[in-house]
Short mmCIF file of C-alpha atoms in Angstrom, two decimals:
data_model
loop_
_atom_site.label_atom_id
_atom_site.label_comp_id
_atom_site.label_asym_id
_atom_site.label_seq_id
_atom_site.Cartn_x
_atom_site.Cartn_y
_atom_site.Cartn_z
CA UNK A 1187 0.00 0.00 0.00
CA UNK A 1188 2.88 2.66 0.75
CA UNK A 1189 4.33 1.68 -2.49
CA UNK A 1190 1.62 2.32 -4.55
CA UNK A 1191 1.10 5.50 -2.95
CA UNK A 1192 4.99 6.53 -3.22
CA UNK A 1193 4.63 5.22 -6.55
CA UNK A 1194 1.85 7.67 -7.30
CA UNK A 1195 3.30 10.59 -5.65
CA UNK A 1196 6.83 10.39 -7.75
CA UNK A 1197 4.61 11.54 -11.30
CA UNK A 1198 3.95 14.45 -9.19
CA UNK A 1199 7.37 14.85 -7.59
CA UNK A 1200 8.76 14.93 -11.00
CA UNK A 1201 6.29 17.85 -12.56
CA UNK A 1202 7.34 20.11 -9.86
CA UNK A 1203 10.68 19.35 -10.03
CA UNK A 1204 10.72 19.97 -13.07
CA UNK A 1205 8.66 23.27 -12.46
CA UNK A 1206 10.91 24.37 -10.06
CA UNK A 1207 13.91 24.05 -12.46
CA UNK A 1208 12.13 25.88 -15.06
CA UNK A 1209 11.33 28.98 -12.58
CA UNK A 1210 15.05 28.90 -11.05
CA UNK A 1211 16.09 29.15 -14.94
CA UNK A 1212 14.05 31.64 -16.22
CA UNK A 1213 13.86 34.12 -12.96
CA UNK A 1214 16.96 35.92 -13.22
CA UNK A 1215 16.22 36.71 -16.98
CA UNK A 1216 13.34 38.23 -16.06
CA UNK A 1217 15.07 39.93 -13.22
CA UNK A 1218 17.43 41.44 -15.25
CA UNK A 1219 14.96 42.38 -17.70
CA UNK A 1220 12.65 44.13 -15.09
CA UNK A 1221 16.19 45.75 -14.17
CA UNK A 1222 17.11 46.93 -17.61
CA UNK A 1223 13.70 48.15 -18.16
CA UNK A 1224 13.62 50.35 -14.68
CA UNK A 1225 16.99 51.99 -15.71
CA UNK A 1226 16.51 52.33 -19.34
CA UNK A 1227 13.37 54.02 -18.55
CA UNK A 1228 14.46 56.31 -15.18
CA UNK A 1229 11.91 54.41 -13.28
CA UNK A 1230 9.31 54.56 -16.08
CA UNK A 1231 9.97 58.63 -15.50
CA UNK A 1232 10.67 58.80 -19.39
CA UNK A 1233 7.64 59.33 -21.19
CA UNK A 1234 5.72 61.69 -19.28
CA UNK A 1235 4.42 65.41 -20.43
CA UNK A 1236 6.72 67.74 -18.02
CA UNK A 1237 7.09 71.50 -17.96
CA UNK A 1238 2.86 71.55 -18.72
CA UNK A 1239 1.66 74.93 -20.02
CA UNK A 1240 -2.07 76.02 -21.06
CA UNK A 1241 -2.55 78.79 -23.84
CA UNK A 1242 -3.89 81.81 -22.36
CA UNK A 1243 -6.97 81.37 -24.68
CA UNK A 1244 -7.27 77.85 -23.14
CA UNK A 1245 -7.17 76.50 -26.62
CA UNK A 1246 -4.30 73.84 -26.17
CA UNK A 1247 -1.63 72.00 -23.42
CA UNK A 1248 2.23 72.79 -24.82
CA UNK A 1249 4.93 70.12 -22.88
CA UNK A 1250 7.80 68.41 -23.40
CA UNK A 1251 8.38 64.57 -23.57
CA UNK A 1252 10.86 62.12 -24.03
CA UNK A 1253 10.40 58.77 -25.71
CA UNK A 1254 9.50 55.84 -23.08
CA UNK A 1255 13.33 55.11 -23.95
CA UNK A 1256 15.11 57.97 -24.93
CA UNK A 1257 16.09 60.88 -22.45
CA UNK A 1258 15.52 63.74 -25.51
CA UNK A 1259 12.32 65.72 -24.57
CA UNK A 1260 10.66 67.49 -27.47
CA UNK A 1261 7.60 70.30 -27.47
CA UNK A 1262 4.17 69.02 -27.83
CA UNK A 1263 0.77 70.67 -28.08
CA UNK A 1264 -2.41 68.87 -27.33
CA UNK A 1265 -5.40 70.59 -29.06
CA UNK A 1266 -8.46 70.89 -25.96
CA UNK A 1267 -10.90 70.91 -28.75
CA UNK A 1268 -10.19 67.36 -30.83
CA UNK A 1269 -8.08 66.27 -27.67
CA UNK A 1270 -5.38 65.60 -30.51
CA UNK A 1271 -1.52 65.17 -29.43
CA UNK A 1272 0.95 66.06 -32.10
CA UNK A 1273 4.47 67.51 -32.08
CA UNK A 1274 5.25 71.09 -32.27
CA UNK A 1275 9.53 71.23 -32.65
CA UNK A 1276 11.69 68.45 -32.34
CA UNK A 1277 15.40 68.82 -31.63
CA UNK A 1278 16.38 67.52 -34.97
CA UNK A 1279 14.26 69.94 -37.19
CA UNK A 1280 16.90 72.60 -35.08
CA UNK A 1281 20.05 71.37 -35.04
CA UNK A 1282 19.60 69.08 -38.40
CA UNK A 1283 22.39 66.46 -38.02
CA UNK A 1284 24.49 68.32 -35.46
CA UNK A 1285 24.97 66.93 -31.92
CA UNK A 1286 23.45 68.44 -29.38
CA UNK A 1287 26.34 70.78 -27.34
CA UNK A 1288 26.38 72.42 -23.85
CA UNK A 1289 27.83 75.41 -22.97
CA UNK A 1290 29.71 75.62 -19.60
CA UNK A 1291 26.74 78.14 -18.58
CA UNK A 1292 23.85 75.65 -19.51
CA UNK A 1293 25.79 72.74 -18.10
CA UNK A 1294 26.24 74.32 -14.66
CA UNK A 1295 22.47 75.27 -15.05
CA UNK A 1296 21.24 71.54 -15.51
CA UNK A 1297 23.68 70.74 -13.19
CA UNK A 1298 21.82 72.70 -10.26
CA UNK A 1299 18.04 72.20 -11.24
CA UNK A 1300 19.12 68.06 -11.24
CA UNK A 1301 18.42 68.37 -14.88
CA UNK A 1302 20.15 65.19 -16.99
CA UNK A 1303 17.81 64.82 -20.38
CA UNK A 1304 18.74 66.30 -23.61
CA UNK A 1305 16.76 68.25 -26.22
CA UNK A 1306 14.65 71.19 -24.46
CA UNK A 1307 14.37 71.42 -21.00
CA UNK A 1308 12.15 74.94 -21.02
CA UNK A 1309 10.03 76.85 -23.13
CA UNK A 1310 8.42 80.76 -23.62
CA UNK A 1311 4.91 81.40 -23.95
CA UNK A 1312 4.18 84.89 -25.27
CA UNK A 1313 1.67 86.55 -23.42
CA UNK A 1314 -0.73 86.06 -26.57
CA UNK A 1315 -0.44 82.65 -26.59
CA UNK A 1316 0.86 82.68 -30.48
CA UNK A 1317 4.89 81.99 -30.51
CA UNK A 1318 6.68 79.63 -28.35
CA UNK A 1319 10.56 79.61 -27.39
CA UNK A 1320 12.65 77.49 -27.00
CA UNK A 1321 16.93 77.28 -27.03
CA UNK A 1322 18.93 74.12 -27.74
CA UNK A 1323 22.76 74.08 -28.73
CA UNK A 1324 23.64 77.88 -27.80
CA UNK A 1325 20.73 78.99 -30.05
CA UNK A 1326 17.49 80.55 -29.50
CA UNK A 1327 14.18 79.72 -31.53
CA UNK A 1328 11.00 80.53 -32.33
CA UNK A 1329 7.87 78.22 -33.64
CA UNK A 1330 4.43 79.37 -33.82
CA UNK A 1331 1.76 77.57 -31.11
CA UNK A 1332 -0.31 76.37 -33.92
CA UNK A 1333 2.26 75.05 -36.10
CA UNK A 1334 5.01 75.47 -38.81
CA UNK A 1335 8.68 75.85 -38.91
CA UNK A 1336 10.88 77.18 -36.17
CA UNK A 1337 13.37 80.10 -36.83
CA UNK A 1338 16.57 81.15 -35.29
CA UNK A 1339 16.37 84.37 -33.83
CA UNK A 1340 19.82 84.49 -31.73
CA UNK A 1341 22.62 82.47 -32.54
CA UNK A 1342 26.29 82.23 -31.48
CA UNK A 1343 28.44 84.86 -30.82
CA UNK A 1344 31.68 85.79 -33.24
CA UNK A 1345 34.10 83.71 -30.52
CA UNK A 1346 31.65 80.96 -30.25
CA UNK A 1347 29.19 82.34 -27.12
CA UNK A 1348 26.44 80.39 -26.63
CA UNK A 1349 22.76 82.17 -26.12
CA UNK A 1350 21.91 81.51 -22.61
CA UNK A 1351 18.57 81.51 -21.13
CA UNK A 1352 16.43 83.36 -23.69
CA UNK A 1353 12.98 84.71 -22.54
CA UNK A 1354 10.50 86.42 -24.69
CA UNK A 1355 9.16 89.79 -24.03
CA UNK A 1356 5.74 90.08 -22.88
CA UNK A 1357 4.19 91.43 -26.18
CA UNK A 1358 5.56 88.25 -28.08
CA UNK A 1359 7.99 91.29 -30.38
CA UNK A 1360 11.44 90.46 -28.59
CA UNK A 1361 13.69 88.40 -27.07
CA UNK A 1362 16.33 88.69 -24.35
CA UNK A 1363 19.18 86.46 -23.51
CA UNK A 1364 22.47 86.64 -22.01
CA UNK A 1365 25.58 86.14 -24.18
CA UNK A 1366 29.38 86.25 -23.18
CA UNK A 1367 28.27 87.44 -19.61
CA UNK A 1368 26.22 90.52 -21.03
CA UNK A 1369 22.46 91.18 -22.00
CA UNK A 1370 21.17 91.46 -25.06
CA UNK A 1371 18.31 91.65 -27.15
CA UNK A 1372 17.04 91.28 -30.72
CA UNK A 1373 13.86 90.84 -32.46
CA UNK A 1374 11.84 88.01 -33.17
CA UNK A 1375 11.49 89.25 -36.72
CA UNK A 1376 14.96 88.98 -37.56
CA UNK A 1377 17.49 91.41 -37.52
CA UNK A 1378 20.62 91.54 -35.31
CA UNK A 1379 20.85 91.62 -31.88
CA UNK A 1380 21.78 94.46 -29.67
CA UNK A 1381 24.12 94.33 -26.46
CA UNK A 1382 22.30 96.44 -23.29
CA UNK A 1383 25.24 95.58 -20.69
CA UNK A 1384 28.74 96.13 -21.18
CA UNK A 1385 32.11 95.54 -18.98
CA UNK A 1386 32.10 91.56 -18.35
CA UNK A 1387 34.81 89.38 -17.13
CA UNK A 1388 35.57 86.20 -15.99
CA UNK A 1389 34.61 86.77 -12.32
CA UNK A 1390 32.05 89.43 -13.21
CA UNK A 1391 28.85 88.87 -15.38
CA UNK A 1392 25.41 90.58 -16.08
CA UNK A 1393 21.81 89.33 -16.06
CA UNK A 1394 22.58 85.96 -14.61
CA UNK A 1395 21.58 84.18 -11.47
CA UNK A 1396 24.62 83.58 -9.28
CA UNK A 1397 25.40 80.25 -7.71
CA UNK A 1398 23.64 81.07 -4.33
CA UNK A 1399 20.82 82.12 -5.96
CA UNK A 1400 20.43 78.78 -8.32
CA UNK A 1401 21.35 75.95 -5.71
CA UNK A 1402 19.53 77.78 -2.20
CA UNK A 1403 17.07 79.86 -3.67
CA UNK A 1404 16.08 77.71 -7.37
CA UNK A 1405 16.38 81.00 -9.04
CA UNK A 1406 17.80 80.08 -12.18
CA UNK A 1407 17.40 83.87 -13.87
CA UNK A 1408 19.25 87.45 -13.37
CA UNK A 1409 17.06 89.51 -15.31
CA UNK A 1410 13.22 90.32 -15.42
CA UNK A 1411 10.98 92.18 -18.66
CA UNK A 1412 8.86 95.03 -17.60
CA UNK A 1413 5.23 94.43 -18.11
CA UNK A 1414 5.19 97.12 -21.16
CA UNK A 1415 8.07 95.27 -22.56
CA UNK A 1416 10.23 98.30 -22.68
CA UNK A 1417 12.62 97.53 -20.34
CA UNK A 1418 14.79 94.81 -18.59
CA UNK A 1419 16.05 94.71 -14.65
CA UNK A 1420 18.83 92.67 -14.61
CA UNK A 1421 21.35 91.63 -11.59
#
């Protein structure tokens, strides 16, 4: 009688066994996939709208986002009325083929607001809602909120400066950014660009937030447009 039952019970013994083998085989696969997946993906961070802005005519939702696999964030708009999603300005219609590069300024930036992705990390609304900006590579751009193609509006200086944090004025007609240490301006339409401040050096600059200011305070500007878009304050 015990025999036949031990006989029985060995069919049994064998399946899991066999089961248990299988699981001890295949777990660590899957634990390095569940692994590879969490890092590839930030903790399934990449992916998500960030930097969320509404139109001041309520129209549409402008963010950034990065592929679920790719740290590169690129401007979206989602349209409130058809509750459409579709891309406003990627890196690459910018910079073409070029890499993406950092000045020291922007790096230092990033470095204090924790920021690692590529591509855009910010954007400018203008107070009407119609142009966006945004600055990737040293450069400064434009795209309309609705759609088309982005222009350049402040590019590199003659030794290789790099346009650092641009901000449109309020009426949407200019934008500011700081270049080489000092201020300047220049219209969205085109045109070149005007220098306000003058006098920088190595261990003195204009119009930009110093280090106390960016890691204690998170004030990552040194200058501010006047509502009538007429003047700048600047530290």
């Amino acid at each position: 009688m015990l025999r036949d039952g031990m006989v029985r019970a060995m069919p049994i013994a064998l399946l899991l066994s066999a089961a248990l083998a299988a699981g001890a085989a295949t777990s660590p696969d899957r634990d390095l996939e569940f692994l590879r997946s969490y890092v590839q993906t930030r903790g399934w961070a990449l992916g998500k709208p960030v930097k969320i802005t509404v139109l001041p005519d309520g129209s549409a939702v402008l963010f950034l986002r990065a592929q679920p696999r790719k740290a590169e964030n690129r401007l979206f708009r989602f349209d409130v009325a058809t509750g459409q999603v579709r891309e406003l300005v990627t890196p690459e219609q910018v910079l073409g083929s070029e890499p993406e590069q950092l000045s020291a300024e922007e790096r230092a930036r990033r470095e204090r607001m924790r920021v690692t992705d590529r591509g855009f990390t910010n954007f400018d609304v203008s107070e009407d809602g119609k142009l966006v900006l945004v600055s990737l590579s040293g450069r400064a751009f434009v795209v309309p909120s609705g759609g088309g193609p982005a222009r350049q509006v402040a590019g590199t200086g003659p030794k290789g400066e790099a346009v650092f944090d641009p901000r449109l004025s309020p009426d949407g007609a200019s934008v500011a950014f700081v270049r080489g240490g000092e201020l300047w301006v220049a219209s969205v339409d085109g045109g070149a660009a005007r220098q306000l401040t003058q006098g920088a050096t190595p261990l003195k600059t204009h119009a930009q937030a110093e280090f106390v200011a960016q890691e204690e305070l998170h004030r990552f500007t040194g200058y501010w447009w006047a509502p009538d878009s007429k003047r700048l304050v600047y530290e």
